[in-house]
Amino acid sequence: MGILQRSLGVIALAVLFVYGSPALASDDRARQPLADDFVIAIHGGGGVRKRDKMTKELEAAYRAALRQSLQAGYDILVAGGDSIAAVEAAVIVLEDSPLFNAGKGSSFNREGIHELDASIMDGRTANAGAVGVVQGVKNPITLARKIMEDTPHVMMAGEGARQFARSAGLELVAPHYFWTERKWKSLQRRLQQGTEYGRKPRQASIRDSGSSAWGTVGAVARDRYGNLAAATSTGGREGKLPGRIGDSPIIGAGTYAHNDTLAASSTGLGEYVIRVVSTKLMSDLMAFKGYSAQQAVKASMQRVVDMGGGVGVIAVDKGGEVVMRYSGRGMYRGFVREDGEFVTGIYEN
Ligand code: ASP
């Protein structure tokens, strides 16, 4: 990207922050890529710590994990691999990190158990795979991909999903693998305060639910061949009732990809995102109303915000434009294009 394009991008961003909707902070970075350019974008959830609770060391650790995730996807795409493989690889890195609410760092439900959700979608074929409330599977995103590729189904849940993971040779782990002190203490605080699942959606906004209440990881990519893919994985909402399923494994809510429109992955309170059918709405706005990816993401997010919810989204469109928006105080995020310039962010700048 030339210096002029870069400067224009910075000016556009500044304009957006000053004049944009106050409810929606944005980190949109657009550009017209070459036809064979690729891009991958990731998020590590919108439940970011307050700035005064973010130490330099912790911020460096978050940025390093985001960078490692982008690198995993980049390595696949630069070698000519496809977008599905890239988003899976990027999400695995985030699932394996204790920093994010997915895989290893997942939130507990109110019984102190980890029930994980994930989904993946291939924008070329419209194939999709999803898993809900699964226990003991180290990388739910790989299970979602296996369900997509090796079964006649789209979605599996619970014990049946775990049995399938075992038969497919995926790595199973004991419950303590997912135990982290930070998440355990956070659950205890929540249970003491009585702010767990019992809050009705209208009473529980993203702002008042605390940084560890939510979080999710996701990746979207466009490969050299123009194929889009999206993947999302989460431990779900902290203190949730056993058996609760959020938006992350719901195709069209937490995850959606179609080569003609966009690939998108959400983070936010699933109880809102599901009812807006948020990522499918984005795709439909583009397909039937001629919206750009930025316009579609913004309009869909506004619906969630208007209902009283909070949401963050990453998306890439068929032309390779990246959109990253969030309604809370920030979102762990990043992207990289073919030029190998890795960009990561947490707050507004
Ligand atoms: N969307 C996830 C859920 O509701 C949580 C999150 O993204 O924060 O399970």
mmCIF file of C-alpha atoms and ligand atoms in Angstrom:
data_model
loop_
_atom_site.group_PDB
_atom_site.id
_atom_site.type_symbol
_atom_site.label_atom_id
_atom_site.label_comp_id
_atom_site.label_asym_id
_atom_site.label_seq_id
_atom_site.Cartn_x
_atom_site.Cartn_y
_atom_site.Cartn_z
ATOM 1 C CA MET A 1 0.000 0.000 0.000
ATOM 2 C CA GLY A 2 1.371 3.415 -0.940
ATOM 3 C CA ILE A 3 1.982 6.250 1.494
ATOM 4 C CA LEU A 4 -0.882 8.239 -0.044
ATOM 5 C CA GLN A 5 -3.358 5.370 0.379
ATOM 6 C CA ARG A 6 -2.187 4.858 3.936
ATOM 7 C CA SER A 7 -2.606 8.544 4.808
ATOM 8 C CA LEU A 8 -6.064 8.600 3.254
ATOM 9 C CA GLY A 9 -6.962 5.548 5.337
ATOM 10 C CA VAL A 10 -5.867 7.264 8.535
ATOM 11 C CA ILE A 11 -7.852 10.395 7.663
ATOM 12 C CA ALA A 12 -10.926 8.293 6.858
ATOM 13 C CA LEU A 13 -10.602 6.464 10.165
ATOM 14 C CA ALA A 14 -10.278 9.741 12.069
ATOM 15 C CA VAL A 15 -13.385 11.091 10.328
ATOM 16 C CA LEU A 16 -15.286 7.961 11.215
ATOM 17 C CA PHE A 17 -14.355 8.149 14.868
ATOM 18 C CA VAL A 18 -15.316 11.798 15.117
ATOM 19 C CA TYR A 19 -18.544 11.706 13.137
ATOM 20 C CA GLY A 20 -19.517 8.029 13.287
ATOM 21 C CA SER A 21 -22.260 6.608 15.455
ATOM 22 C CA PRO A 22 -21.107 6.882 19.090
ATOM 23 C CA ALA A 23 -22.486 3.409 19.763
ATOM 24 C CA LEU A 24 -20.223 1.742 17.252
ATOM 25 C CA ALA A 25 -16.480 2.163 17.318
ATOM 26 C CA SER A 26 -14.830 1.029 14.134
ATOM 27 C CA ASP A 27 -11.560 -0.137 12.745
ATOM 28 C CA ASP A 28 -12.424 -0.465 9.075
ATOM 29 C CA ARG A 29 -9.494 -0.566 6.743
ATOM 30 C CA ALA A 30 -10.475 -0.786 3.144
ATOM 31 C CA ARG A 31 -8.450 -1.191 0.044
ATOM 32 C CA GLN A 32 -8.800 -2.635 -3.410
ATOM 33 C CA PRO A 33 -6.579 -5.682 -3.469
ATOM 34 C CA LEU A 34 -5.225 -7.407 -6.528
ATOM 35 C CA ALA A 35 -7.402 -10.241 -7.748
ATOM 36 C CA ASP A 36 -5.008 -12.834 -6.359
ATOM 37 C CA ASP A 37 -4.394 -11.084 -3.041
ATOM 38 C CA PHE A 38 -5.351 -12.891 0.147
ATOM 39 C CA VAL A 39 -6.276 -11.664 3.575
ATOM 40 C CA ILE A 40 -7.064 -13.117 6.974
ATOM 41 C CA ALA A 41 -8.618 -11.255 9.907
ATOM 42 C CA ILE A 42 -9.149 -12.539 13.433
ATOM 43 C CA HIS A 43 -10.795 -11.549 16.688
ATOM 44 C CA GLY A 44 -10.235 -12.684 20.247
ATOM 45 C CA GLY A 45 -13.563 -11.402 21.535
ATOM 46 C CA GLY A 46 -15.096 -8.112 22.500
ATOM 47 C CA GLY A 47 -14.865 -8.639 26.249
ATOM 48 C CA VAL A 48 -11.637 -6.681 26.615
ATOM 49 C CA ARG A 49 -10.238 -5.604 29.975
ATOM 50 C CA LYS A 50 -10.624 -2.033 31.084
ATOM 51 C CA ARG A 51 -7.608 -0.021 30.007
ATOM 52 C CA ASP A 52 -6.509 0.563 33.595
ATOM 53 C CA LYS A 53 -6.503 -3.217 34.157
ATOM 54 C CA MET A 54 -4.368 -3.851 31.098
ATOM 55 C CA THR A 55 -0.697 -3.985 32.002
ATOM 56 C CA LYS A 56 2.039 -3.588 29.410
ATOM 57 C CA GLU A 57 3.003 -7.243 29.871
ATOM 58 C CA LEU A 58 -0.540 -8.464 29.406
ATOM 59 C CA GLU A 59 -1.083 -6.324 26.349
ATOM 60 C CA ALA A 60 2.135 -7.681 24.868
ATOM 61 C CA ALA A 61 0.939 -11.233 25.580
ATOM 62 C CA TYR A 62 -2.413 -10.580 23.890
ATOM 63 C CA ARG A 63 -0.753 -9.022 20.866
ATOM 64 C CA ALA A 64 1.738 -11.887 20.612
ATOM 65 C CA ALA A 65 -1.080 -14.442 20.658
ATOM 66 C CA LEU A 66 -3.007 -12.511 18.008
ATOM 67 C CA ARG A 67 0.107 -12.286 15.903
ATOM 68 C CA GLN A 68 0.766 -16.027 16.264
ATOM 69 C CA SER A 69 -2.785 -16.770 15.178
ATOM 70 C CA LEU A 70 -2.466 -14.523 12.118
ATOM 71 C CA GLN A 71 0.853 -16.138 11.294
ATOM 72 C CA ALA A 72 -0.716 -19.610 11.299
ATOM 73 C CA GLY A 73 -3.339 -18.474 8.801
ATOM 74 C CA TYR A 74 -0.854 -16.470 6.753
ATOM 75 C CA ASP A 75 1.511 -19.431 6.372
ATOM 76 C CA ILE A 76 -1.288 -21.480 4.840
ATOM 77 C CA LEU A 77 -2.529 -18.743 2.528
ATOM 78 C CA VAL A 78 0.918 -17.687 1.301
ATOM 79 C CA ALA A 79 1.640 -21.297 0.359
ATOM 80 C CA GLY A 80 -1.531 -21.346 -1.764
ATOM 81 C CA GLY A 81 -3.703 -23.067 0.843
ATOM 82 C CA ASP A 82 -7.411 -22.457 1.077
ATOM 83 C CA SER A 83 -9.380 -20.140 3.317
ATOM 84 C CA ILE A 84 -11.027 -22.962 5.302
ATOM 85 C CA ALA A 85 -7.650 -24.360 6.340
ATOM 86 C CA ALA A 86 -6.435 -20.855 7.200
ATOM 87 C CA VAL A 87 -9.354 -19.910 9.463
ATOM 88 C CA GLU A 88 -9.185 -23.272 11.237
ATOM 89 C CA ALA A 89 -5.446 -22.880 11.863
ATOM 90 C CA ALA A 90 -5.839 -19.320 13.146
ATOM 91 C CA VAL A 91 -8.633 -20.312 15.525
ATOM 92 C CA ILE A 92 -6.697 -23.317 16.859
ATOM 93 C CA VAL A 93 -3.934 -20.965 18.046
ATOM 94 C CA LEU A 94 -6.481 -18.839 19.922
ATOM 95 C CA GLU A 95 -8.202 -21.938 21.348
ATOM 96 C CA ASP A 96 -4.864 -23.171 22.661
ATOM 97 C CA SER A 97 -4.108 -19.862 24.397
ATOM 98 C CA PRO A 98 -5.356 -19.389 27.983
ATOM 99 C CA LEU A 99 -5.965 -15.689 27.232
ATOM 100 C CA PHE A 100 -9.180 -16.039 25.239
ATOM 101 C CA ASN A 101 -12.607 -17.439 25.981
ATOM 102 C CA ALA A 102 -12.362 -20.476 23.715
ATOM 103 C CA GLY A 103 -10.680 -23.862 24.074
ATOM 104 C CA LYS A 104 -8.099 -23.709 26.868
ATOM 105 C CA GLY A 105 -9.210 -20.320 28.286
ATOM 106 C CA SER A 106 -12.960 -21.002 28.181
ATOM 107 C CA SER A 107 -15.411 -19.591 30.699
ATOM 108 C CA PHE A 108 -17.163 -21.901 33.149
ATOM 109 C CA ASN A 109 -20.883 -22.466 33.162
ATOM 110 C CA ARG A 110 -22.657 -21.967 36.497
ATOM 111 C CA GLU A 111 -21.909 -25.581 37.516
ATOM 112 C CA GLY A 112 -18.181 -25.037 36.988
ATOM 113 C CA ILE A 113 -18.126 -27.069 33.771
ATOM 114 C CA HIS A 114 -16.857 -26.116 30.321
ATOM 115 C CA GLU A 115 -19.297 -26.613 27.482
ATOM 116 C CA LEU A 116 -17.848 -25.363 24.234
ATOM 117 C CA ASP A 117 -19.429 -24.130 20.997
ATOM 118 C CA ALA A 118 -17.848 -23.668 17.548
ATOM 119 C CA SER A 119 -18.708 -23.410 13.867
ATOM 120 C CA ILE A 120 -17.076 -23.072 10.481
ATOM 121 C CA MET A 121 -18.414 -22.248 7.024
ATOM 122 C CA ASP A 122 -17.021 -22.525 3.522
ATOM 123 C CA GLY A 123 -18.189 -19.654 1.317
ATOM 124 C CA ARG A 124 -17.428 -21.529 -1.903
ATOM 125 C CA THR A 125 -19.729 -24.490 -1.291
ATOM 126 C CA ALA A 126 -21.993 -23.157 1.485
ATOM 127 C CA ASN A 127 -20.979 -26.231 3.474
ATOM 128 C CA ALA A 128 -20.912 -25.713 7.213
ATOM 129 C CA GLY A 129 -20.133 -27.583 10.409
ATOM 130 C CA ALA A 130 -21.022 -26.732 13.984
ATOM 131 C CA VAL A 131 -20.787 -28.148 17.472
ATOM 132 C CA GLY A 132 -22.595 -27.098 20.621
ATOM 133 C CA VAL A 133 -22.094 -27.777 24.350
ATOM 134 C CA VAL A 134 -19.288 -30.255 23.784
ATOM 135 C CA GLN A 135 -17.018 -31.257 26.653
ATOM 136 C CA GLY A 136 -13.469 -32.549 26.620
ATOM 137 C CA VAL A 137 -12.559 -31.764 23.011
ATOM 138 C CA LYS A 138 -9.360 -29.752 22.881
ATOM 139 C CA ASN A 139 -10.103 -27.958 19.613
ATOM 140 C CA PRO A 140 -13.825 -27.623 18.934
ATOM 141 C CA ILE A 141 -13.138 -25.794 15.653
ATOM 142 C CA THR A 142 -11.474 -28.908 14.240
ATOM 143 C CA LEU A 143 -14.479 -30.933 15.358
ATOM 144 C CA ALA A 144 -16.771 -28.459 13.551
ATOM 145 C CA ARG A 145 -14.713 -28.899 10.397
ATOM 146 C CA LYS A 146 -14.833 -32.705 10.714
ATOM 147 C CA ILE A 147 -18.618 -32.555 11.102
ATOM 148 C CA MET A 148 -18.742 -30.436 7.936
ATOM 149 C CA GLU A 149 -16.478 -32.694 5.904
ATOM 150 C CA ASP A 150 -17.019 -36.207 7.252
ATOM 151 C CA THR A 151 -20.688 -36.408 8.221
ATOM 152 C CA PRO A 152 -23.975 -35.742 6.428
ATOM 153 C CA HIS A 153 -24.846 -33.252 9.195
ATOM 154 C CA VAL A 154 -24.262 -29.585 9.888
ATOM 155 C CA MET A 155 -24.582 -29.462 13.669
ATOM 156 C CA MET A 156 -23.913 -31.877 16.505
ATOM 157 C CA ALA A 157 -24.014 -31.371 20.243
ATOM 158 C CA GLY A 158 -23.060 -32.836 23.597
ATOM 159 C CA GLU A 159 -22.009 -36.403 24.150
ATOM 160 C CA GLY A 160 -22.726 -37.525 20.589
ATOM 161 C CA ALA A 161 -20.391 -34.840 19.302
ATOM 162 C CA ARG A 162 -17.689 -35.956 21.702
ATOM 163 C CA GLN A 163 -18.100 -39.589 20.627
ATOM 164 C CA PHE A 164 -17.750 -38.521 17.023
ATOM 165 C CA ALA A 165 -14.621 -36.513 17.896
ATOM 166 C CA ARG A 166 -13.146 -39.630 19.499
ATOM 167 C CA SER A 167 -13.925 -41.801 16.492
ATOM 168 C CA ALA A 168 -12.467 -39.142 14.183
ATOM 169 C CA GLY A 169 -9.198 -39.267 16.121
ATOM 170 C CA LEU A 170 -9.390 -35.741 17.555
ATOM 171 C CA GLU A 171 -7.556 -34.924 20.756
ATOM 172 C CA LEU A 172 -9.681 -35.362 23.880
ATOM 173 C CA VAL A 173 -8.614 -33.807 27.183
ATOM 174 C CA ALA A 174 -9.574 -34.153 30.840
ATOM 175 C CA PRO A 175 -11.729 -31.371 32.377
ATOM 176 C CA HIS A 176 -8.792 -29.786 34.227
ATOM 177 C CA TYR A 177 -7.153 -28.917 30.911
ATOM 178 C CA PHE A 178 -9.646 -26.048 30.585
ATOM 179 C CA TRP A 179 -9.257 -24.836 34.181
ATOM 180 C CA THR A 180 -7.681 -21.410 34.591
ATOM 181 C CA GLU A 181 -7.466 -19.532 37.859
ATOM 182 C CA ARG A 182 -8.621 -16.254 36.305
ATOM 183 C CA LYS A 183 -11.822 -17.743 34.931
ATOM 184 C CA TRP A 184 -12.500 -19.713 38.105
ATOM 185 C CA LYS A 185 -12.198 -16.613 40.309
ATOM 186 C CA SER A 186 -14.321 -14.651 37.904
ATOM 187 C CA LEU A 187 -17.078 -17.271 38.089
ATOM 188 C CA GLN A 188 -16.969 -17.240 41.905
ATOM 189 C CA ARG A 189 -17.359 -13.444 41.897
ATOM 190 C CA ARG A 190 -20.251 -13.676 39.494
ATOM 191 C CA LEU A 191 -22.025 -16.341 41.524
ATOM 192 C CA GLN A 192 -21.578 -14.293 44.706
ATOM 193 C CA GLN A 193 -22.931 -11.170 43.034
ATOM 194 C CA GLY A 194 -25.828 -13.096 41.551
ATOM 195 C CA THR A 195 -25.080 -11.690 38.107
ATOM 196 C CA GLU A 196 -24.967 -14.995 36.283
ATOM 197 C CA TYR A 197 -27.498 -16.376 33.837
ATOM 198 C CA GLY A 198 -30.488 -15.088 35.778
ATOM 199 C CA ARG A 199 -30.313 -11.660 34.202
ATOM 200 C CA LYS A 200 -32.759 -11.147 31.422
ATOM 201 C CA PRO A 201 -31.135 -10.082 28.152
ATOM 202 C CA ARG A 202 -32.515 -6.565 28.479
ATOM 203 C CA GLN A 203 -30.928 -6.139 31.879
ATOM 204 C CA ALA A 204 -27.564 -7.608 30.986
ATOM 205 C CA SER A 205 -25.692 -5.400 28.601
ATOM 206 C CA ILE A 206 -22.224 -6.012 27.396
ATOM 207 C CA ARG A 207 -20.971 -3.013 29.296
ATOM 208 C CA ASP A 208 -22.170 -4.160 32.703
ATOM 209 C CA SER A 209 -21.330 -7.819 32.358
ATOM 210 C CA GLY A 210 -17.587 -7.520 32.948
ATOM 211 C CA SER A 211 -14.739 -8.415 30.646
ATOM 212 C CA SER A 212 -14.641 -12.121 31.399
ATOM 213 C CA ALA A 213 -18.383 -12.597 30.964
ATOM 214 C CA TRP A 214 -17.970 -12.803 27.273
ATOM 215 C CA GLY A 215 -15.391 -13.324 24.641
ATOM 216 C CA THR A 216 -15.033 -15.632 21.715
ATOM 217 C CA VAL A 217 -12.484 -16.143 18.997
ATOM 218 C CA GLY A 218 -12.977 -16.069 15.274
ATOM 219 C CA ALA A 219 -11.316 -15.808 11.893
ATOM 220 C CA VAL A 220 -12.381 -14.834 8.384
ATOM 221 C CA ALA A 221 -10.303 -15.193 5.252
ATOM 222 C CA ARG A 222 -10.217 -14.764 1.513
ATOM 223 C CA ASP A 223 -7.707 -16.998 -0.235
ATOM 224 C CA ARG A 224 -5.886 -16.411 -3.533
ATOM 225 C CA TYR A 225 -8.724 -18.063 -5.427
ATOM 226 C CA GLY A 226 -11.333 -15.673 -4.068
ATOM 227 C CA ASN A 227 -12.864 -18.221 -1.695
ATOM 228 C CA LEU A 228 -14.195 -16.934 1.605
ATOM 229 C CA ALA A 229 -14.427 -18.812 4.914
ATOM 230 C CA ALA A 230 -15.376 -18.011 8.500
ATOM 231 C CA ALA A 231 -14.828 -19.778 11.829
ATOM 232 C CA THR A 232 -15.883 -19.017 15.412
ATOM 233 C CA SER A 233 -15.191 -20.793 18.715
ATOM 234 C CA THR A 234 -16.179 -20.003 22.296
ATOM 235 C CA GLY A 235 -16.575 -21.132 25.863
ATOM 236 C CA GLY A 236 -19.771 -19.079 25.812
ATOM 237 C CA ARG A 237 -21.179 -16.739 28.365
ATOM 238 C CA GLU A 238 -19.725 -17.093 31.844
ATOM 239 C CA GLY A 239 -22.118 -18.516 34.411
ATOM 240 C CA LYS A 240 -24.484 -19.771 31.719
ATOM 241 C CA LEU A 241 -26.961 -22.520 32.501
ATOM 242 C CA PRO A 242 -25.766 -26.008 31.595
ATOM 243 C CA GLY A 243 -26.941 -26.783 28.073
ATOM 244 C CA ARG A 244 -27.088 -23.140 26.984
ATOM 245 C CA ILE A 245 -25.989 -22.567 23.387
ATOM 246 C CA GLY A 246 -24.959 -19.125 22.145
ATOM 247 C CA ASP A 247 -24.671 -17.643 18.687
ATOM 248 C CA SER A 248 -21.175 -18.906 17.947
ATOM 249 C CA PRO A 249 -22.199 -22.362 16.641
ATOM 250 C CA ILE A 250 -25.317 -21.039 14.901
ATOM 251 C CA ILE A 251 -24.735 -20.654 11.181
ATOM 252 C CA GLY A 252 -26.070 -17.245 10.169
ATOM 253 C CA ALA A 253 -25.759 -15.841 13.690
ATOM 254 C CA GLY A 254 -22.153 -16.157 14.923
ATOM 255 C CA THR A 255 -20.675 -17.388 11.638
ATOM 256 C CA TYR A 256 -21.494 -17.046 7.965
ATOM 257 C CA ALA A 257 -19.647 -17.175 4.653
ATOM 258 C CA HIS A 258 -20.735 -16.886 1.044
ATOM 259 C CA ASN A 259 -18.379 -16.235 -1.840
ATOM 260 C CA ASP A 260 -20.780 -13.711 -3.410
ATOM 261 C CA THR A 261 -20.953 -11.512 -0.330
ATOM 262 C CA LEU A 262 -18.784 -11.874 2.776
ATOM 263 C CA ALA A 263 -17.369 -14.058 5.518
ATOM 264 C CA ALA A 264 -18.182 -12.849 9.038
ATOM 265 C CA SER A 265 -17.619 -13.915 12.649
ATOM 266 C CA SER A 266 -19.309 -12.318 15.664
ATOM 267 C CA THR A 267 -18.600 -11.869 19.332
ATOM 268 C CA GLY A 268 -21.146 -10.551 21.777
ATOM 269 C CA LEU A 269 -24.039 -11.712 23.862
ATOM 270 C CA GLY A 270 -25.423 -14.598 21.862
ATOM 271 C CA GLU A 271 -28.955 -14.045 23.110
ATOM 272 C CA TYR A 272 -29.102 -10.927 20.933
ATOM 273 C CA VAL A 273 -26.988 -12.047 17.995
ATOM 274 C CA ILE A 274 -29.114 -15.182 17.486
ATOM 275 C CA ARG A 275 -32.331 -13.201 17.282
ATOM 276 C CA VAL A 276 -30.928 -10.749 14.754
ATOM 277 C CA VAL A 277 -29.484 -13.672 12.720
ATOM 278 C CA SER A 278 -26.701 -11.210 12.469
ATOM 279 C CA THR A 279 -24.133 -12.511 9.975
ATOM 280 C CA LYS A 280 -26.761 -13.855 7.551
ATOM 281 C CA LEU A 281 -28.456 -10.469 7.690
ATOM 282 C CA MET A 282 -25.166 -8.884 6.599
ATOM 283 C CA SER A 283 -24.927 -11.232 3.639
ATOM 284 C CA ASP A 284 -28.546 -10.626 2.647
ATOM 285 C CA LEU A 285 -28.154 -6.859 2.833
ATOM 286 C CA MET A 286 -25.254 -7.164 0.417
ATOM 287 C CA ALA A 287 -26.958 -9.664 -1.904
ATOM 288 C CA PHE A 288 -30.414 -8.117 -2.046
ATOM 289 C CA LYS A 289 -29.904 -4.476 -1.161
ATOM 290 C CA GLY A 290 -26.523 -3.793 -2.696
ATOM 291 C CA TYR A 291 -24.916 -2.753 0.613
ATOM 292 C CA SER A 292 -21.149 -2.709 0.908
ATOM 293 C CA ALA A 293 -19.655 -4.989 3.571
ATOM 294 C CA GLN A 294 -19.095 -1.982 5.821
ATOM 295 C CA GLN A 295 -22.686 -0.803 5.465
ATOM 296 C CA ALA A 296 -24.062 -4.308 6.006
ATOM 297 C CA VAL A 297 -21.980 -4.978 9.106
ATOM 298 C CA LYS A 298 -22.887 -1.612 10.564
ATOM 299 C CA ALA A 299 -26.627 -2.033 9.909
ATOM 300 C CA SER A 300 -26.726 -5.532 11.372
ATOM 301 C CA MET A 301 -24.750 -4.500 14.442
ATOM 302 C CA GLN A 302 -27.032 -1.547 14.971
ATOM 303 C CA ARG A 303 -29.974 -3.941 15.277
ATOM 304 C CA VAL A 304 -28.182 -5.783 18.075
ATOM 305 C CA VAL A 305 -27.308 -2.504 19.788
ATOM 306 C CA ASP A 306 -30.885 -1.228 19.424
ATOM 307 C CA MET A 307 -32.116 -4.343 21.218
ATOM 308 C CA GLY A 308 -29.802 -3.499 24.078
ATOM 309 C CA GLY A 309 -26.996 -5.934 23.269
ATOM 310 C CA GLY A 310 -23.330 -5.531 22.502
ATOM 311 C CA VAL A 311 -21.535 -7.063 19.574
ATOM 312 C CA GLY A 312 -18.244 -7.136 17.704
ATOM 313 C CA VAL A 313 -17.725 -8.355 14.148
ATOM 314 C CA ILE A 314 -14.901 -9.134 11.789
ATOM 315 C CA ALA A 315 -15.667 -9.591 8.123
ATOM 316 C CA VAL A 316 -13.986 -9.838 4.760
ATOM 317 C CA ASP A 317 -15.844 -9.355 1.492
ATOM 318 C CA LYS A 318 -15.291 -10.946 -1.884
ATOM 319 C CA GLY A 319 -12.997 -8.115 -2.917
ATOM 320 C CA GLY A 320 -10.818 -8.582 0.147
ATOM 321 C CA GLU A 321 -12.044 -5.543 2.081
ATOM 322 C CA VAL A 322 -11.729 -6.035 5.839
ATOM 323 C CA VAL A 323 -14.270 -4.700 8.329
ATOM 324 C CA MET A 324 -13.681 -4.795 12.089
ATOM 325 C CA ARG A 325 -16.265 -3.128 14.310
ATOM 326 C CA TYR A 326 -17.308 -3.373 17.954
ATOM 327 C CA SER A 327 -19.811 -1.704 20.215
ATOM 328 C CA GLY A 328 -17.987 -2.162 23.518
ATOM 329 C CA ARG A 329 -14.739 -0.704 24.781
ATOM 330 C CA GLY A 330 -12.624 -2.664 22.326
ATOM 331 C CA MET A 331 -12.032 -5.985 20.641
ATOM 332 C CA TYR A 332 -8.917 -8.122 20.406
ATOM 333 C CA ARG A 333 -8.317 -8.193 16.688
ATOM 334 C CA GLY A 334 -5.884 -8.230 13.798
ATOM 335 C CA PHE A 335 -5.398 -8.849 10.130
ATOM 336 C CA VAL A 336 -2.698 -9.511 7.587
ATOM 337 C CA ARG A 337 -2.621 -9.391 3.805
ATOM 338 C CA GLU A 338 -0.280 -10.887 1.275
ATOM 339 C CA ASP A 339 2.217 -8.059 1.894
ATOM 340 C CA GLY A 340 2.940 -9.596 5.322
ATOM 341 C CA GLU A 341 2.234 -6.453 7.326
ATOM 342 C CA PHE A 342 0.692 -7.769 10.552
ATOM 343 C CA VAL A 343 -1.758 -5.388 12.235
ATOM 344 C CA THR A 344 -3.156 -6.047 15.727
ATOM 345 C CA GLY A 345 -5.431 -3.918 17.897
ATOM 346 C CA ILE A 346 -7.308 -3.980 21.190
ATOM 347 C CA TYR A 347 -8.811 -0.549 21.883
ATOM 348 C CA GLU A 348 -9.607 2.287 19.533
ATOM 349 C CA ASN A 349 -6.058 3.028 18.554
HETATM 350 N N1 ASP B 1 -21.078 -14.984 21.515
HETATM 351 C C1 ASP B 1 -20.678 -15.789 22.619
HETATM 352 C C2 ASP B 1 -21.847 -16.427 23.250
HETATM 353 O O1 ASP B 1 -22.862 -15.788 23.432
HETATM 354 C C3 ASP B 1 -19.921 -15.068 23.646
HETATM 355 C C4 ASP B 1 -19.117 -13.925 23.187
HETATM 356 O O2 ASP B 1 -18.833 -13.717 22.041
HETATM 357 O O3 ASP B 1 -18.707 -13.162 24.027
HETATM 358 O O4 ASP B 1 -21.724 -17.553 23.621
#
